[in-house]
Amino acid sequence: MKCEDCVALLEEYGEDELGESLSDDVRAHVAACVACASAFEEMRRAEEAYTSYFLAAEPTSALWTNFQQGIEREKAARSISTRFRQLLANVFGVLSDRPAYAATLALIAVGITFGVMKYRDSREGSHLEAVSVPTSEGTDLRSPSSSTDADKALAMELKRKMEDQRETIGSDGAVLEGNKGNKRPRETLLAVKRGYAKRTKPGATTPDAKSLSNDSVRRAEQRYLAAIAALSPNVNRRRRQLDGGAIAQLNQAIADLDRMIADTRKAVREHPNDPLAVMYMTLAYEKKVEVFRQLARS
Amino acid sequence: MTDIATAGYLGAYAGTLMNDVRSLTERIRCGDEDAFRLIFQQHHRLIFKFIYGMLGDRALAEELTQETFLGAYRNRVTLRDDVKPSTWLYAIAKNLSRGSLRSRYRQIKAAESEPSPAVELSQDQSPAPDEQLLNKELNRVIHDALAELDEDKRLVFTLKILKQFSYGEMAEITGFSIPKLKTDLHRAKAEMRRRVRLYLEVSDEV
């Protein structure tokens, strides 16, 4: 065997990767050749140095304890995730299988939203109805003596309302509510003016009944907001304990509920005297509060 | 014992071993904590050394070793019957190491200028004889040389030095072909030898 052939095989020889016959040849050559023996010795010492390097690296004794704690956290997270899936199944009365109840939840949200939209479309096309802007004093702005006087009274009322609530007017004329940076359009000046110019049909609800309806809507809204505010800290704490999949489902469920609430609120604002619109809105509030309540308790 | 009887005995023994491995696999899939304790005890030190070889950072190696076993626990149902738990664990450790390397590439480069790993690993603060100093210096050189290897070569080199995996097992862990493994290992060893040769010669003179 030549030296160049031997050197090319030294690594595999050292790793016992050569067949028996070739190993014998290399062994015999190394025994007889000083240069190849030196090369093989260098290789061997390098391997020893690498092994010594890795031998010196040892983990700490805390590794097993940390691993056990990690497993306990995994078990706790799985338990919460399982209980949350059961909670959603109980709340919405559907199977706890992820794709099935996620799809069912989406269908419920779509169905209610569609129903509300169809209801609103049918009501807008069927009759004219005054759009009352409830004020803090309960003043009914529907029946001014003349359009000019009505416009002036409306402008003054809105101006006062804006000053009270620190509202600003958007570039499109929308009255925006300033609420900790969360601005959303409630109703446009144009819609208010248009609605203000309409007259109610004979036999429409009396101002007193209207005020009562507005009051009940406001009370429902206040109760809803108070309940969500009270429950949100616990819900957020539970949310942090869920795994990624459960968090995504929870967020989707809450987003669907919020969409329902926004649509029903809009319907109530446009048709505050309609008990069906108020019922839809109250139902949506109750659903969200119930979800939060059960999640906070789990 | 005749050759056939020996073969039969060995076959039965191999079968028993396979059954033991399979039952351990099933227990791991079921989340049996004793099974996890067993594989932890068997493999955690080498897994740590493997990750340390890949990353050159002791604290990070410890963190990712824990993450390797936690990841194994989370994904225990994915362990197949035809895969050894050790191969599975090293594959998880490999993925975690490579992910860490990609996100911490600059920190790895910075680690090359960190204090000598020999200092980090040794608690001995007393003046050391020449040979020990030389070993510390050699460890530093090996640490730096490992960091200079590209990821693939470092991976193959570390696996081979640590556990003497067969090429078939390394192919399972790394996903590389056997020809690539052999080529990368040969080149990795050549580069490492080039870096440490001087220190091996000097130690010879001590």
Coordinates of C-alpha atoms in Angstrom, one line a residue:
Chain A
M1 CA 0.0 0.0 0.0
K2 CA 1.3 3.4 -0.9
C3 CA 1.4 6.3 1.6
E4 CA -1.0 8.4 -0.3
D5 CA -3.6 5.6 -0.3
C6 CA -3.0 4.9 3.4
V7 CA -3.5 8.6 4.4
A8 CA -6.7 8.8 2.4
L9 CA -8.0 5.8 4.4
L10 CA -6.7 6.8 7.9
E11 CA -9.9 8.5 9.0
E12 CA -12.2 5.6 8.1
Y13 CA -9.6 3.2 9.6
G14 CA -9.8 5.2 12.9
E15 CA -13.6 5.0 12.8
D16 CA -13.7 1.3 12.1
E17 CA -15.5 2.0 8.8
L18 CA -13.1 -0.1 6.7
G19 CA -13.7 -3.7 5.8
E20 CA -11.5 -6.3 7.5
S21 CA -9.1 -6.8 4.6
L22 CA -8.5 -3.1 4.0
S23 CA -8.1 -2.5 7.8
D24 CA -5.4 -5.1 7.9
D25 CA -3.6 -3.4 5.0
V26 CA -3.7 0.0 6.6
R27 CA -2.6 -1.4 10.0
A28 CA 0.4 -3.1 8.4
H29 CA 1.4 0.0 6.5
V30 CA 1.1 2.3 9.6
A31 CA 3.2 -0.2 11.6
A32 CA 5.9 0.0 8.9
C33 CA 5.8 3.7 7.8
V34 CA 6.9 6.5 10.2
A35 CA 5.2 9.3 8.3
C36 CA 1.8 7.5 8.1
A37 CA 2.2 6.4 11.8
S38 CA 2.8 10.1 12.7
A39 CA -0.2 11.2 10.7
F40 CA -2.4 8.6 12.3
E41 CA -1.1 9.6 15.8
E42 CA -1.9 13.2 15.1
M43 CA -5.4 12.2 14.1
R44 CA -5.8 10.1 17.2
R45 CA -4.6 12.9 19.5
A46 CA -6.9 15.4 17.8
E47 CA -9.8 13.1 18.5
E48 CA -8.8 12.8 22.1
A49 CA -8.6 16.6 22.4
Y50 CA -12.1 16.9 21.0
T51 CA -13.5 14.2 23.3
S52 CA -11.8 15.9 26.3
Y53 CA -13.4 19.3 25.2
F54 CA -16.9 17.8 25.2
L55 CA -16.3 15.8 28.5
A56 CA -15.6 19.1 30.3
A57 CA -19.0 20.5 29.3
E58 CA -21.6 19.3 31.8
P59 CA -25.2 20.5 32.5
T60 CA -26.2 21.8 36.0
S61 CA -28.1 19.7 38.4
A62 CA -31.1 22.0 38.1
L63 CA -31.9 20.7 34.6
W64 CA -34.1 17.9 35.8
T65 CA -36.0 20.1 38.2
N66 CA -36.6 22.7 35.5
F67 CA -37.8 20.0 33.1
Q68 CA -40.3 18.7 35.7
Q69 CA -41.6 22.2 36.3
G70 CA -42.0 22.6 32.6
I71 CA -44.0 19.4 32.4
E72 CA -46.3 20.6 35.2
R73 CA -46.9 23.9 33.3
E74 CA -47.7 21.9 30.2
K75 CA -50.2 19.8 32.1
A76 CA -51.9 22.9 33.6
A77 CA -52.1 24.6 30.3
R78 CA -53.7 21.5 28.7
S79 CA -56.2 21.3 31.5
I80 CA -57.2 24.9 31.1
S81 CA -57.4 24.4 27.3
T82 CA -59.6 21.3 27.7
R83 CA -61.9 23.1 30.2
F84 CA -62.2 26.1 27.9
R85 CA -63.2 23.9 25.0
Q86 CA -65.8 22.3 27.3
L87 CA -66.9 25.8 28.3
L88 CA -67.4 26.9 24.7
A89 CA -69.4 23.7 24.1
N90 CA -71.6 24.4 27.1
V91 CA -72.1 28.0 26.2
F92 CA -73.0 27.5 22.6
G93 CA -74.4 24.1 23.0
V94 CA -72.3 22.5 20.3
L95 CA -69.8 19.7 20.1
S96 CA -66.3 20.4 21.6
D97 CA -64.6 19.2 18.4
R98 CA -62.5 22.2 17.3
P99 CA -63.5 22.5 13.6
A100 CA -67.1 21.6 14.2
Y101 CA -67.8 24.2 16.9
A102 CA -65.7 26.8 15.4
A103 CA -67.7 26.5 12.2
T104 CA -71.0 26.4 14.2
L105 CA -70.0 29.6 16.1
A106 CA -69.2 31.3 12.9
L107 CA -72.5 30.3 11.4
I108 CA -74.4 31.6 14.5
A109 CA -72.6 34.9 14.2
V110 CA -73.2 35.1 10.5
G111 CA -76.9 34.1 10.9
I112 CA -77.6 36.8 13.6
T113 CA -75.7 39.4 11.7
F114 CA -77.6 38.6 8.5
G115 CA -80.9 38.6 10.3
V116 CA -80.1 42.0 11.8
M117 CA -79.1 43.4 8.4
K118 CA -82.2 42.1 6.7
Y119 CA -84.3 43.5 9.5
R120 CA -82.7 46.9 9.1
D121 CA -83.1 46.9 5.3
S122 CA -86.7 45.9 5.6
R123 CA -87.4 48.6 8.1
E124 CA -85.7 51.4 6.2
G125 CA -87.6 50.6 3.0
S126 CA -91.1 50.2 4.6
H127 CA -91.9 53.5 6.4
L128 CA -90.5 56.8 7.5
E129 CA -89.7 57.1 11.1
A130 CA -88.2 60.0 13.1
V131 CA -84.7 59.3 14.2
S132 CA -84.6 60.7 17.6
V133 CA -81.3 61.9 19.1
P134 CA -81.8 61.2 22.8
T135 CA -80.3 63.9 24.9
S136 CA -79.3 63.9 28.5
E137 CA -82.6 65.8 29.3
G138 CA -84.7 63.4 27.2
T139 CA -85.7 66.2 24.9
D140 CA -87.6 65.1 21.8
L141 CA -86.3 66.9 18.8
R142 CA -88.8 65.6 16.5
S143 CA -91.4 68.3 16.3
P144 CA -90.1 71.8 15.8
S145 CA -92.4 74.6 14.6
S146 CA -90.4 75.1 11.4
S147 CA -87.5 73.6 9.5
T148 CA -85.3 76.6 10.1
D149 CA -86.1 76.6 13.8
A150 CA -85.6 72.9 13.9
D151 CA -82.2 73.2 12.2
K152 CA -81.1 75.8 14.7
A153 CA -82.4 73.8 17.7
L154 CA -80.7 70.7 16.3
A155 CA -77.4 72.4 15.8
M156 CA -77.5 73.8 19.3
E157 CA -78.3 70.5 20.8
L158 CA -75.6 68.7 19.0
K159 CA -73.1 71.4 19.8
R160 CA -73.9 71.0 23.5
K161 CA -73.7 67.3 23.3
M162 CA -70.4 67.5 21.6
E163 CA -69.0 69.8 24.2
D164 CA -70.3 67.6 27.0
Q165 CA -68.8 64.5 25.5
R166 CA -65.7 66.1 24.0
E167 CA -66.8 64.8 20.6
T168 CA -65.0 65.8 17.5
I169 CA -66.2 66.0 13.9
G170 CA -64.4 63.9 11.4
S171 CA -63.5 65.0 8.0
D172 CA -66.6 63.3 6.5
G173 CA -69.0 65.0 9.0
A174 CA -69.2 61.9 11.2
V175 CA -69.6 62.7 14.9
L176 CA -66.8 60.8 16.5
E177 CA -66.9 59.8 20.2
G178 CA -63.6 60.4 21.9
N179 CA -63.1 57.5 24.3
K180 CA -59.5 56.7 25.3
G181 CA -58.4 56.9 21.8
N182 CA -61.1 54.4 20.5
K183 CA -63.0 56.5 18.0
R184 CA -65.9 55.0 16.1
P185 CA -68.6 56.6 14.1
R186 CA -71.9 56.7 15.9
E187 CA -74.1 58.6 13.6
T188 CA -73.5 61.2 10.9
L189 CA -74.7 64.8 11.1
L190 CA -76.3 64.2 7.7
A191 CA -78.3 61.2 9.0
V192 CA -79.4 63.1 12.1
K193 CA -80.5 66.1 10.0
R194 CA -82.3 63.8 7.6
G195 CA -84.0 61.9 10.4
Y196 CA -84.9 65.1 12.1
A197 CA -86.7 66.4 9.0
K198 CA -88.9 63.3 8.9
R199 CA -92.3 63.2 10.7
T200 CA -93.7 60.3 12.6
K201 CA -96.8 58.6 11.4
P202 CA -100.0 59.1 13.3
G203 CA -100.2 56.8 16.2
A204 CA -96.5 56.5 16.7
T205 CA -95.1 55.9 20.1
T206 CA -95.5 58.7 22.6
P207 CA -92.5 60.7 23.8
D208 CA -92.8 59.1 27.2
A209 CA -92.6 55.6 25.8
K210 CA -89.8 56.6 23.6
S211 CA -87.9 58.0 26.6
L212 CA -88.5 54.7 28.5
S213 CA -87.2 52.7 25.6
N214 CA -84.1 54.9 25.4
D215 CA -83.5 54.6 29.1
S216 CA -83.7 50.8 29.0
V217 CA -81.3 50.7 26.1
R218 CA -78.9 53.0 28.0
R219 CA -79.2 50.9 31.1
A220 CA -78.6 47.7 29.2
E221 CA -75.5 49.3 27.7
Q222 CA -74.2 50.5 31.0
R223 CA -74.8 47.1 32.6
Y224 CA -73.0 45.4 29.7
L225 CA -70.0 47.7 29.9
A226 CA -69.7 47.4 33.7
A227 CA -69.9 43.6 33.5
I228 CA -67.2 43.4 30.8
A229 CA -65.0 45.8 32.7
A230 CA -65.3 43.7 35.8
L231 CA -64.7 40.4 34.1
S232 CA -61.9 41.5 31.7
P233 CA -58.9 41.2 34.1
N234 CA -59.8 37.6 35.0
V235 CA -60.5 36.8 31.3
N236 CA -57.1 38.2 30.3
R237 CA -55.4 36.2 33.0
R238 CA -57.0 33.0 31.8
R239 CA -56.2 33.9 28.2
R240 CA -52.5 33.9 29.1
Q241 CA -52.7 30.3 30.4
L242 CA -54.2 28.9 27.2
D243 CA -52.3 27.3 24.3
G244 CA -52.1 29.0 20.9
G245 CA -55.0 27.1 19.4
A246 CA -57.4 27.9 22.2
I247 CA -56.3 31.5 22.2
A248 CA -57.1 31.8 18.5
Q249 CA -60.5 30.3 19.0
L250 CA -61.3 32.5 21.9
N251 CA -60.3 35.6 20.0
Q252 CA -62.4 34.5 17.0
A253 CA -65.4 33.9 19.3
I254 CA -65.0 37.3 20.9
A255 CA -64.6 39.0 17.5
D256 CA -67.8 37.4 16.3
L257 CA -69.6 38.5 19.4
D258 CA -68.3 42.1 19.0
R259 CA -69.4 42.2 15.4
M260 CA -72.9 41.1 16.5
I261 CA -73.0 43.8 19.2
A262 CA -71.9 46.5 16.8
D263 CA -74.5 45.6 14.2
T264 CA -77.3 45.4 16.8
R265 CA -76.3 48.7 18.3
K266 CA -76.4 50.3 14.9
A267 CA -79.9 48.9 14.4
V268 CA -81.1 50.2 17.8
R269 CA -79.7 53.6 17.1
E270 CA -81.5 53.7 13.8
H271 CA -84.7 52.2 15.2
P272 CA -84.7 52.7 18.9
N273 CA -88.4 52.1 19.3
D274 CA -88.3 48.7 17.7
P275 CA -88.4 46.1 20.4
L276 CA -86.9 43.4 18.1
A277 CA -83.8 45.5 17.6
V278 CA -83.4 46.1 21.3
M279 CA -83.9 42.4 21.9
Y280 CA -81.2 41.5 19.4
M281 CA -78.8 43.9 21.1
T282 CA -79.6 42.7 24.6
L283 CA -79.2 39.1 23.5
A284 CA -75.8 39.9 22.0
Y285 CA -74.7 41.7 25.2
E286 CA -75.8 38.7 27.3
K287 CA -74.0 36.3 25.2
K288 CA -70.7 38.1 25.5
V289 CA -71.1 38.6 29.3
E290 CA -71.9 34.9 29.7
V291 CA -68.8 33.9 27.8
F292 CA -66.7 36.2 29.9
R293 CA -68.3 35.1 33.1
Q294 CA -67.7 31.4 32.5
L295 CA -64.2 31.9 31.3
A296 CA -63.4 34.0 34.4
R297 CA -64.8 31.2 36.6
S298 CA -62.9 28.3 34.8
Chain B
M1 CA -22.9 -22.9 21.7
T2 CA -23.2 -23.4 18.0
D3 CA -23.2 -20.5 15.5
I4 CA -26.8 -21.1 14.8
A5 CA -27.7 -21.2 18.5
T6 CA -25.7 -18.1 19.1
A7 CA -27.4 -16.5 16.2
G8 CA -30.7 -17.6 17.6
Y9 CA -29.8 -16.3 21.1
L10 CA -28.6 -13.0 19.7
G11 CA -31.7 -12.8 17.6
A12 CA -33.9 -13.4 20.6
Y13 CA -31.9 -10.9 22.6
A14 CA -32.1 -8.4 19.8
G15 CA -35.8 -9.1 19.6
T16 CA -36.1 -8.5 23.3
L17 CA -34.2 -5.3 23.0
M18 CA -36.5 -4.2 20.2
N19 CA -39.5 -5.1 22.3
D20 CA -38.0 -3.0 25.2
V21 CA -37.4 -0.1 22.8
R22 CA -40.9 -0.4 21.4
S23 CA -42.5 -0.6 24.8
L24 CA -40.5 2.5 25.9
T25 CA -41.7 4.2 22.7
E26 CA -45.3 3.4 23.6
R27 CA -44.9 4.6 27.1
I28 CA -43.4 7.9 25.9
R29 CA -46.3 8.4 23.5
C30 CA -48.7 7.9 26.5
G31 CA -46.8 10.6 28.5
D32 CA -45.5 8.1 31.0
E33 CA -43.4 10.2 33.4
D34 CA -41.2 7.3 34.3
A35 CA -40.4 6.7 30.7
F36 CA -39.5 10.4 30.3
R37 CA -37.4 10.2 33.4
L38 CA -35.5 7.2 31.9
I39 CA -34.8 8.9 28.6
F40 CA -33.8 12.1 30.4
Q41 CA -31.3 10.2 32.6
Q42 CA -29.9 8.3 29.6
H43 CA -29.5 11.2 27.2
H44 CA -29.6 14.6 28.8
R45 CA -25.8 15.0 29.3
L46 CA -25.0 14.1 25.7
I47 CA -27.8 16.2 24.4
F48 CA -26.4 19.1 26.4
K49 CA -22.9 18.5 25.1
F50 CA -24.3 18.2 21.5
I51 CA -26.1 21.6 21.8
Y52 CA -23.1 23.1 23.5
G53 CA -20.9 21.9 20.6
M54 CA -23.4 23.6 18.2
L55 CA -23.8 26.9 20.0
G56 CA -20.7 27.3 22.1
D57 CA -22.8 28.9 24.9
R58 CA -23.3 27.0 28.1
A59 CA -26.4 28.8 29.4
L60 CA -28.1 28.6 26.1
A61 CA -27.2 24.9 25.8
E62 CA -28.8 24.2 29.2
E63 CA -31.9 26.2 28.1
L64 CA -32.3 24.3 24.8
T65 CA -31.6 21.0 26.5
Q66 CA -34.6 21.6 28.7
E67 CA -36.6 22.8 25.7
T68 CA -35.6 19.6 23.8
F69 CA -37.1 17.4 26.4
L70 CA -40.2 19.6 26.8
G71 CA -40.6 19.6 23.1
A72 CA -40.4 15.8 23.2
Y73 CA -43.1 15.7 25.9
R74 CA -45.4 18.1 23.9
N75 CA -45.0 16.2 20.7
R76 CA -44.7 12.7 22.2
V77 CA -47.5 11.3 20.0
T78 CA -45.4 11.9 16.9
L79 CA -42.7 9.4 18.0
R80 CA -42.9 6.5 15.5
D81 CA -42.2 2.9 16.4
D82 CA -39.4 2.7 13.8
V83 CA -37.5 5.6 15.3
K84 CA -35.3 5.2 18.4
P85 CA -36.0 7.7 21.2
S86 CA -32.4 8.8 21.1
T87 CA -32.5 9.6 17.4
W88 CA -35.8 11.5 17.9
L89 CA -34.3 13.5 20.8
Y90 CA -31.2 14.5 18.8
A91 CA -33.4 15.5 15.9
I92 CA -35.3 17.8 18.2
A93 CA -32.1 19.2 19.7
K94 CA -30.7 19.7 16.2
N95 CA -33.7 21.7 15.1
L96 CA -33.7 23.8 18.2
S97 CA -29.9 24.5 17.8
R98 CA -30.2 25.5 14.2
G99 CA -33.1 27.7 14.9
S100 CA -31.2 29.4 17.7
L101 CA -28.1 29.8 15.4
R102 CA -30.2 31.5 12.8
S103 CA -31.7 33.9 15.2
R104 CA -28.6 34.5 17.2
Y105 CA -25.9 34.5 14.5
R106 CA -24.3 37.7 15.6
Q107 CA -24.3 36.6 19.2
I108 CA -22.5 33.4 18.2
K109 CA -19.9 35.5 16.5
A110 CA -19.6 37.6 19.6
A111 CA -19.1 34.4 21.6
E112 CA -15.8 33.8 19.8
S113 CA -14.3 36.7 21.7
E114 CA -15.8 35.7 25.0
P115 CA -13.6 34.5 27.8
S116 CA -12.1 31.0 27.3
P117 CA -14.5 28.2 27.6
A118 CA -11.8 26.4 29.6
V119 CA -12.2 29.1 32.2
E120 CA -16.0 28.8 32.1
L121 CA -15.9 25.1 32.4
S122 CA -13.3 24.8 35.1
Q123 CA -14.0 25.9 38.7
D124 CA -10.3 25.7 39.6
Q125 CA -9.0 29.2 40.3
S126 CA -5.6 28.2 41.6
P127 CA -2.5 28.6 39.4
A128 CA -2.3 25.6 37.0
P129 CA 0.7 23.7 35.8
D130 CA 1.8 24.2 32.2
E131 CA -0.1 21.2 31.0
Q132 CA -3.4 22.3 32.4
L133 CA -2.9 25.8 30.9
L134 CA -2.2 24.2 27.6
N135 CA -5.3 22.1 27.9
K136 CA -7.4 25.3 28.6
E137 CA -5.8 27.0 25.6
L138 CA -6.5 23.9 23.5
N139 CA -10.1 24.0 24.6
R140 CA -10.4 27.6 23.6
V141 CA -8.9 26.8 20.2
I142 CA -11.3 23.9 19.7
H143 CA -14.2 26.2 20.8
D144 CA -13.2 28.8 18.3
A145 CA -12.6 26.3 15.6
L146 CA -16.0 24.8 16.0
A147 CA -17.6 28.2 15.7
E148 CA -15.7 28.7 12.4
L149 CA -17.2 25.6 10.9
D150 CA -20.4 26.0 8.9
E151 CA -23.6 24.7 10.4
D152 CA -23.7 21.4 8.5
K153 CA -20.1 20.5 9.2
R154 CA -20.4 21.4 12.9
L155 CA -23.5 19.3 13.2
V156 CA -22.0 16.2 11.7
F157 CA -18.7 16.7 13.5
T158 CA -20.3 17.1 16.9
L159 CA -22.6 14.1 16.4
K160 CA -19.7 11.9 15.4
I161 CA -17.3 12.9 18.1
L162 CA -19.9 12.8 20.9
K163 CA -21.8 9.6 20.3
Q164 CA -20.1 7.9 17.4
F165 CA -23.5 7.6 15.6
S166 CA -23.4 5.4 12.5
Y167 CA -23.9 7.2 9.2
G168 CA -27.4 5.7 9.0
E169 CA -28.4 7.2 12.4
M170 CA -26.8 10.6 11.5
A171 CA -28.8 10.6 8.2
E172 CA -32.0 10.1 10.2
I173 CA -31.1 12.9 12.6
T174 CA -29.9 15.4 10.1
G175 CA -31.8 14.5 7.0
F176 CA -28.6 14.5 5.0
S177 CA -27.6 11.9 2.6
I178 CA -24.8 9.5 3.6
P179 CA -22.4 10.8 0.9
K180 CA -22.9 14.4 2.1
L181 CA -22.3 13.2 5.7
K182 CA -19.1 11.6 4.9
T183 CA -17.9 14.6 2.8
D184 CA -18.8 17.1 5.5
L185 CA -17.2 15.0 8.3
H186 CA -14.0 14.6 6.3
R187 CA -13.8 18.3 5.6
A188 CA -14.7 19.2 9.2
K189 CA -12.0 17.0 10.7
A190 CA -9.5 18.4 8.2
E191 CA -10.3 22.0 9.2
M192 CA -10.3 21.2 12.9
R193 CA -6.9 19.4 12.6
R194 CA -5.5 22.4 10.8
R195 CA -6.5 24.7 13.7
V196 CA -5.4 22.4 16.6
R197 CA -2.3 20.9 15.0
L198 CA 0.0 23.5 16.5
Y199 CA -1.3 23.0 20.0
L200 CA -1.0 19.3 19.7
E201 CA 2.6 19.7 18.7
V202 CA 3.3 22.1 21.5
S203 CA 1.7 19.8 24.0
D204 CA 3.9 17.1 22.8
E205 CA 6.9 19.1 23.8
V206 CA 5.6 19.8 27.3

